GROMACS .gro file of C-alpha atoms in nm:
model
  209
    1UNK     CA    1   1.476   0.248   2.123
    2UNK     CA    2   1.114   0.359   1.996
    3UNK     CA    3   1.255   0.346   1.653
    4UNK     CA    4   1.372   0.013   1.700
    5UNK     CA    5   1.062  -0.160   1.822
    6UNK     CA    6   0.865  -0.024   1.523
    7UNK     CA    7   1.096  -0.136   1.281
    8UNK     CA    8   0.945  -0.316   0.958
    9UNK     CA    9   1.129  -0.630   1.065
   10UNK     CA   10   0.971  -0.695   1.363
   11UNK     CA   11   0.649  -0.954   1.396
   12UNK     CA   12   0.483  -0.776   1.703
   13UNK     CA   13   0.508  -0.413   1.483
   14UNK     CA   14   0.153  -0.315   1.502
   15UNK     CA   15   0.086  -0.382   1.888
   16UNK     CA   16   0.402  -0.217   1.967
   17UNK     CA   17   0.332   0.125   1.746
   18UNK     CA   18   0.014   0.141   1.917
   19UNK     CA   19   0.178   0.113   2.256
   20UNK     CA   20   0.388   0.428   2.060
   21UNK     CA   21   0.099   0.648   1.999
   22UNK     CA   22  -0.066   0.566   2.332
   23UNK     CA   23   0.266   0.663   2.533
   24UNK     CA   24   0.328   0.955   2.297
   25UNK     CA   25  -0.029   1.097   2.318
   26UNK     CA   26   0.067   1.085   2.709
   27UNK     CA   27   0.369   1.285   2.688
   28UNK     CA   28   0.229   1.508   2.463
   29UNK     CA   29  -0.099   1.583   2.724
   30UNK     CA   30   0.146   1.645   2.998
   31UNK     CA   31   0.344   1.900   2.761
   32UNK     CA   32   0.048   2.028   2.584
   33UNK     CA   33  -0.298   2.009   2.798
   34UNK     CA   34  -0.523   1.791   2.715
   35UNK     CA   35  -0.731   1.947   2.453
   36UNK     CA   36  -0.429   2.041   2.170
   37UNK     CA   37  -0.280   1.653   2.213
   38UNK     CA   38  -0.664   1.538   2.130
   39UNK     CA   39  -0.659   1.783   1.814
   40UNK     CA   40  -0.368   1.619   1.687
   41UNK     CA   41  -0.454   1.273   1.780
   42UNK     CA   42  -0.778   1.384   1.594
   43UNK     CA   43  -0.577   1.474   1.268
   44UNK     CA   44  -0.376   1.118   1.316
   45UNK     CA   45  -0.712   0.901   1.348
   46UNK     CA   46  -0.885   1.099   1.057
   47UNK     CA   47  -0.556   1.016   0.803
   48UNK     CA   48  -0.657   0.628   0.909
   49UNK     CA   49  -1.016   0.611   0.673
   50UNK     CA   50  -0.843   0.835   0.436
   51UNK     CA   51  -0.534   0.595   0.375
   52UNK     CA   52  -0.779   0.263   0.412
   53UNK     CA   53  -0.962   0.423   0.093
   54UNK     CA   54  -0.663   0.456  -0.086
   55UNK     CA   55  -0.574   0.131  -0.005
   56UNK     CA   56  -0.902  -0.021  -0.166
   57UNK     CA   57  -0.851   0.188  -0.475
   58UNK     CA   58  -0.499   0.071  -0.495
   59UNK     CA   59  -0.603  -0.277  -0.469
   60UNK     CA   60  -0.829  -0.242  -0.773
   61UNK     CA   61  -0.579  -0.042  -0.985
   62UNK     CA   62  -0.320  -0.312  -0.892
   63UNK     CA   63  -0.521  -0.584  -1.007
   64UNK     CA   64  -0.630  -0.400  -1.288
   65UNK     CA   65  -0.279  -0.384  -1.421
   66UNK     CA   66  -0.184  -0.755  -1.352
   67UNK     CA   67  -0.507  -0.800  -1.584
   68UNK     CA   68  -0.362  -0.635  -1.842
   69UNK     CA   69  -0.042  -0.748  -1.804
   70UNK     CA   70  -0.149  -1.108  -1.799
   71UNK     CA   71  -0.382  -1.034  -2.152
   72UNK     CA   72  -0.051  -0.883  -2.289
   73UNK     CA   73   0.152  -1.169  -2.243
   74UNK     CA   74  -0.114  -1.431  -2.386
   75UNK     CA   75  -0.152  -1.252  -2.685
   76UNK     CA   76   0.202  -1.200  -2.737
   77UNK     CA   77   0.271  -1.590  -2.664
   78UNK     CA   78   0.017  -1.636  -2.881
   79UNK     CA   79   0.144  -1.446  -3.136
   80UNK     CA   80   0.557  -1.593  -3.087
   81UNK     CA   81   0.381  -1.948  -3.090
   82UNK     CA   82   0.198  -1.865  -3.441
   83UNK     CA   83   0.413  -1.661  -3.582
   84UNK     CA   84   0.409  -1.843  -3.933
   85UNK     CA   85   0.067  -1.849  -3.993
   86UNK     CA   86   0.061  -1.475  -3.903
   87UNK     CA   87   0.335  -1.398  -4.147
   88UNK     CA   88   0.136  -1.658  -4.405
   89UNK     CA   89  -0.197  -1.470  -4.419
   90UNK     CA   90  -0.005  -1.162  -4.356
   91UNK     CA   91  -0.179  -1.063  -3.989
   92UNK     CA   92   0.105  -0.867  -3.836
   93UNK     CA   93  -0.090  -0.485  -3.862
   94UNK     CA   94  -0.403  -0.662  -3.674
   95UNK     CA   95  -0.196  -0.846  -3.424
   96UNK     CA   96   0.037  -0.531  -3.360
   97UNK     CA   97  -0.305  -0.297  -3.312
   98UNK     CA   98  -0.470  -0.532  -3.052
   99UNK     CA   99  -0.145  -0.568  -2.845
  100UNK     CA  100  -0.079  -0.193  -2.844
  101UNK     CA  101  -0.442  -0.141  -2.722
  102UNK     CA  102  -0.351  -0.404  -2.442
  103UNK     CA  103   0.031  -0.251  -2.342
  104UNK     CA  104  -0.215   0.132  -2.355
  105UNK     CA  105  -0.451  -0.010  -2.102
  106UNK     CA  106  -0.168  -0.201  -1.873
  107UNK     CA  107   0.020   0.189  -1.936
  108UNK     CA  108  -0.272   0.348  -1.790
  109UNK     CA  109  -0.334   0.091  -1.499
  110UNK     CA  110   0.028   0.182  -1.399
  111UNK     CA  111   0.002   0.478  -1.393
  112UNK     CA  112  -0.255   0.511  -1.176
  113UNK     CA  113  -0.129   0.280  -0.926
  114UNK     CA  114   0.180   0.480  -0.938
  115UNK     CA  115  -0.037   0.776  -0.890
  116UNK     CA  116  -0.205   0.629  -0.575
  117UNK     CA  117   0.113   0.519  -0.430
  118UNK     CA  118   0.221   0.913  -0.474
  119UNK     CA  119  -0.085   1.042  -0.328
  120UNK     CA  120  -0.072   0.748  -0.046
  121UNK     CA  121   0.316   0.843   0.053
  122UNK     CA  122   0.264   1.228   0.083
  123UNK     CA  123  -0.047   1.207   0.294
  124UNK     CA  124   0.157   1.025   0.572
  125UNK     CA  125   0.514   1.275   0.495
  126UNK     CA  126   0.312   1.489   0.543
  127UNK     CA  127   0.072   1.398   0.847
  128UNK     CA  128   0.310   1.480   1.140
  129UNK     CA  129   0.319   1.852   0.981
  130UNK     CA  130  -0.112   1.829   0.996
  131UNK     CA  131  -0.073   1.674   1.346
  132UNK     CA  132   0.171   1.990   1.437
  133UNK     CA  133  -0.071   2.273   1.262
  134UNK     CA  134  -0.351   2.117   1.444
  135UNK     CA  135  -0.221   2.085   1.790
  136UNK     CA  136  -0.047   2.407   1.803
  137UNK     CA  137  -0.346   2.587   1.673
  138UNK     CA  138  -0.557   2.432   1.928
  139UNK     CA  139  -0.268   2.537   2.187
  140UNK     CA  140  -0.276   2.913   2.108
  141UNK     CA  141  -0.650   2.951   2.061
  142UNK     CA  142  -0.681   2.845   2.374
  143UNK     CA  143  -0.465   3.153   2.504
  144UNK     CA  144  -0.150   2.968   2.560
  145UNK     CA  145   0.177   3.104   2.501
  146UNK     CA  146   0.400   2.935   2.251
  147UNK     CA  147   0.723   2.894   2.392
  148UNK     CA  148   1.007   2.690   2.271
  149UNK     CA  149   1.009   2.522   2.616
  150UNK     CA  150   0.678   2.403   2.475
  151UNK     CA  151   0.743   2.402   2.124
  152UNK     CA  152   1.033   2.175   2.068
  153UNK     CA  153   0.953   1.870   2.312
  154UNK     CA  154   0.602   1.907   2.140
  155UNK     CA  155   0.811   1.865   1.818
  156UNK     CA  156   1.013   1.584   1.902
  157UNK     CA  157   0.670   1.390   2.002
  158UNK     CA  158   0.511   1.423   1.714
  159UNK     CA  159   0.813   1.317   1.487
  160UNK     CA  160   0.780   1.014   1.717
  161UNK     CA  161   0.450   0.925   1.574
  162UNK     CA  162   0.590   0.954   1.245
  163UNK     CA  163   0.715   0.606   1.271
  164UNK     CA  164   0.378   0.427   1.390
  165UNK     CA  165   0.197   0.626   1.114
  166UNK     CA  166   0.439   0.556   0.855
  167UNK     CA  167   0.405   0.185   0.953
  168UNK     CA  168   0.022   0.177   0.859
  169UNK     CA  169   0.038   0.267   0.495
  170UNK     CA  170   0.311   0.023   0.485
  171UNK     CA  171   0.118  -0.251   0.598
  172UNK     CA  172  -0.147  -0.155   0.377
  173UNK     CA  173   0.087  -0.178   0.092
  174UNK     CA  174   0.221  -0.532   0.207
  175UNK     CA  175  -0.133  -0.692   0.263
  176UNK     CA  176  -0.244  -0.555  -0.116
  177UNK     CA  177   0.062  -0.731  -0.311
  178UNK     CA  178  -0.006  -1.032  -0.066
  179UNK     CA  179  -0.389  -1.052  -0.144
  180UNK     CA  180  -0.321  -0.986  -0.514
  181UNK     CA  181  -0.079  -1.270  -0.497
  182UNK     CA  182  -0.219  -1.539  -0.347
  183UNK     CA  183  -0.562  -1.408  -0.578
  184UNK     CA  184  -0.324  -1.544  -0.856
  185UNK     CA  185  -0.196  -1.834  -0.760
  186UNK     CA  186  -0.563  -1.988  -0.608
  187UNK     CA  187  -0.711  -1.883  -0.980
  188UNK     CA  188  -0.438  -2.082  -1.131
  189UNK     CA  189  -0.479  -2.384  -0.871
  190UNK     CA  190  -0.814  -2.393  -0.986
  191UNK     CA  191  -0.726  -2.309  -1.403
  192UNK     CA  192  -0.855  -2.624  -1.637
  193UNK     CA  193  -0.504  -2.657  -1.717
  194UNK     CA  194  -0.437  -2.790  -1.344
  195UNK     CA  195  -0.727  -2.968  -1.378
  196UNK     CA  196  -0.589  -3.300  -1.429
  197UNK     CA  197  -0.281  -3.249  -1.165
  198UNK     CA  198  -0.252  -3.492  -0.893
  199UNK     CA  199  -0.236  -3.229  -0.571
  200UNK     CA  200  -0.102  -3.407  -0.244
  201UNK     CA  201  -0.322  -3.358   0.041
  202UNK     CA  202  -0.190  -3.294   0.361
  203UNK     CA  203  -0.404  -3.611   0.512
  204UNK     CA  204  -0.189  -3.818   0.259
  205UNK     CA  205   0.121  -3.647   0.313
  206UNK     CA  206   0.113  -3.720   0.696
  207UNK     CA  207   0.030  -4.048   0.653
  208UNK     CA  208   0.310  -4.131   0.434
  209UNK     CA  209   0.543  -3.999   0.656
   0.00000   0.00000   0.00000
């Protein structure tokens, strides 16, 4: 049922995995003591600024492709549109160069992003293993015996916060494509060529209706 509720497809996702962790982190002080379940909800929190900062270096990768991507295309339309006079004055080796440098830099913008996204997905596969090391550490140090009794319920909690953690890079993920997005579209809105485009207002709308 935990799995459920902090499903992708559900509006209330980020209240509800917080309700998770906070009910988890419970369980896990009644099963644990107190100070190994704060050790791993120590290792959860510090993943937070960590993914946050990959987020913003995503964001400025992603856009950096788009960018590139966008240049690419131009020139290429560009090039389709003139392709006469480029054949005329014989201008396909400086056309071809430029466009190579552009697909190079879009390449390497990709990859990056790519590389990001790699580094962004391991960090939360493998933060419940972190969360584990840390709590159980903090459990024997502390002169506690190990026991399976202890062990495998402790287990089972912390793949529960798998989900809720998961969720966050997610999210991240989801508001980057949407701000890069709607980035586009407002820069187009407000493009010379939509200059002289009658936009309806909803004032006018409503009072046509």
């Amino acid at each position: 049922m935990v799995r459920q509720e902090c499903a992708p497809h559900q509006p209330s996702r980020s209240r509800v995995c917080l309700q998770q962790v906070i009910v988890v982190m419970g369980m896990l002080v009644r099963v644990l003591s107190l100070w190994p379940a704060l050790a791993g909800l120590a290792v959860t929190i510090a993943i937070i600024p960590l993914t946050m900062a990959l987020g913003r270096l995503l964001t400025a990768a992603r856009k950096d492709s788009v960018a590139a991507a966008d240049q690419r295309v131009k020139l290429t339309t560009e090039v389709i549109t003139g392709i006469k006079a480029i054949k005329l004055y014989a201008w396909e080796e400086p056309y071809l160069t430029r466009i190579t440098a552009l697909r190079e830099a879009e390449l390497r913008a990709i990859r990056k992003t790519q590389l990001l996204s790699m580094i962004n997905s391991s960090i939360f596969n493998t933060g419940p293993v972190l969360v584990s090391l840390a709590a159980f550490g903090v459990y024997a140090a502390l002169g506690y015996p190990l026991t399976a009794a202890v062990a495998f319920p402790s287990l089972a909690l912390f793949n529960l916060l798998r989900f809720p953690i998961i969720m966050i890079p997610q999210q991240i993920m989801n508001m980057i494509a949407a701000t890069v997005g709607i980035t586009r579209i407002q820069n187009f809105m407000n493009s010379e060529e939509m200059a002289g485009v009658n936009r309806v207002s909803s004032s006018s709308s409503s009072g046509n209706s």
